[in-house]
Amino acid sequence: MNFEVWPEAIELGHLFAARGYELALVGGPVRDLLLHRRSHDLDFCTSAHPDEFEPILRHWGRDGFWDMGRKFGTLGAMRRREDGTEVKVEITTYRSDTYDPESRKPEVSYGDSLEGDLSRRDFTVNAMALRVPQLEFVDPFGGASDLAKGVLRTPVDPYQSFDDDPLRMMRAVRFVAQLGFSIAPDTAAAISDMTDRIDIVSAERVRDELTKLLLSDRPRAGVEALVESGLADIVFPEIPALQLEIDEHHRHKDVFEHTMIVLDRAIALETGPEGPVPAPDLTLRLAALTHDIGKPKTRRFEPGGKVSFHHHDAVGAKMTRKRLKALRFDHHLVEDVSELVNLHLRFHGYVEEPWTDSAVRRYVKDAGPLYERLNRLTRADATTQNRRKAMVFSSAMDEMEQRVRDLKEKEDFDAIRPDIDGNEIMTILGIAPGPEVGRAYKHMLEYRLDNGPVDHDTAVAELKRWHASL
């Protein structure tokens, strides 16, 4: 088997061999070689212990060295090529790690062979190695064959593998999204049988796998695999709860299927690097995934066979905030996604009756920095099969966006403030700091949103009129 291997890998192989140590490229880089992909992040394993190979790595990694993973037997280094690209390597001593049934952290012990190290890896497609510098391909578990078939299978019995490290179940559905693979039947069965085991994994590690899944090329396939496996019932139960039964007259859509369509459509509306919502955008994708999670709690069967979901936007926003906090997502991300869920129905009123300039200003003001994402989520959510309705909705959104552009030419939407600030309010009305100033400021902000920018005298007159009417 011919490989075009990184020169840095060959060089490191010679350095280790000169001191009597084995070194092998493992995992993702080997998989990517077979897939004809290139990476600048290289993972190796070795017979040497960290204290033994640290001097080699420090010498090689003239542009960077790190040892945060020392307790797991891992050290890292970086070298910058002449063209400016960086090559990062991480080297780990042969090992086997297992989980105590009640522990969230793996217990690490060193192994004594490459084959033994490969047996503890998550899937056969990641259990291949390339010994360096001799370029000997090592594939004891048929990873190359599984790679060709696009199948995820564990090197050892899947029940043992997932018992050793339950996070591997999350990695399986993540690889469905990233690589477009399917999960082998015996492996899928083990995941379904062992979903409760994911409880011992920290929320942060689960969050990281979800993030990688959502930022992949095929997040829908990953989310569907997450639900089908039963893992979603544990880590994100609000998503499988969307699988509402369709009523016999088919008067409302299956909400889960609708959500998957919205996710696909939202991704298609992401932009290039220079656009307002560069792909891949985690905030937009999470909002698409969660925008309707309030529907199961708000579903009501109305007279005449109709189904309603009143206030599912507000309810869904609260549910989204609670779930994303539990998964330890960043505070700002949690708030942004929750606000998008809360606002995702706001535009529908425009379709029924075009807004005044005042209402347009309020929409932009309330959306704030989420304006571009909100419009994309709103467009993605319009999944009606009725072509006339779809065209009316799209046309209305186009019109509203143009009105925003026109208004922005006349006024600064990004910094809408009352025409009179708090200090002026106190001076004009002769009042001291306190709640009354806040009420006056709020009124003048409402006046500004309703009327656009006005001259100072007009603003003063309105403030005095309002104050006199109290």
Short mmCIF file of C-alpha atoms in Angstrom, two decimals, residues 62 72 126 129 241 253 285 318 469:
data_model
loop_
_atom_site.label_atom_id
_atom_site.label_comp_id
_atom_site.label_asym_id
_atom_site.label_seq_id
_atom_site.Cartn_x
_atom_site.Cartn_y
_atom_site.Cartn_z
CA ARG A 62 11.09 24.16 18.03
CA PHE A 72 -2.79 10.55 30.11
CA ASN A 126 -9.63 4.71 13.72
CA ALA A 129 -1.68 2.62 12.17
CA ALA A 241 -40.07 14.55 21.99
CA LYS A 253 -46.74 18.14 10.28
CA ARG A 285 -27.86 25.52 13.70
CA LYS A 318 -37.16 28.73 28.24
CA SER A 469 -49.79 63.95 31.43
#
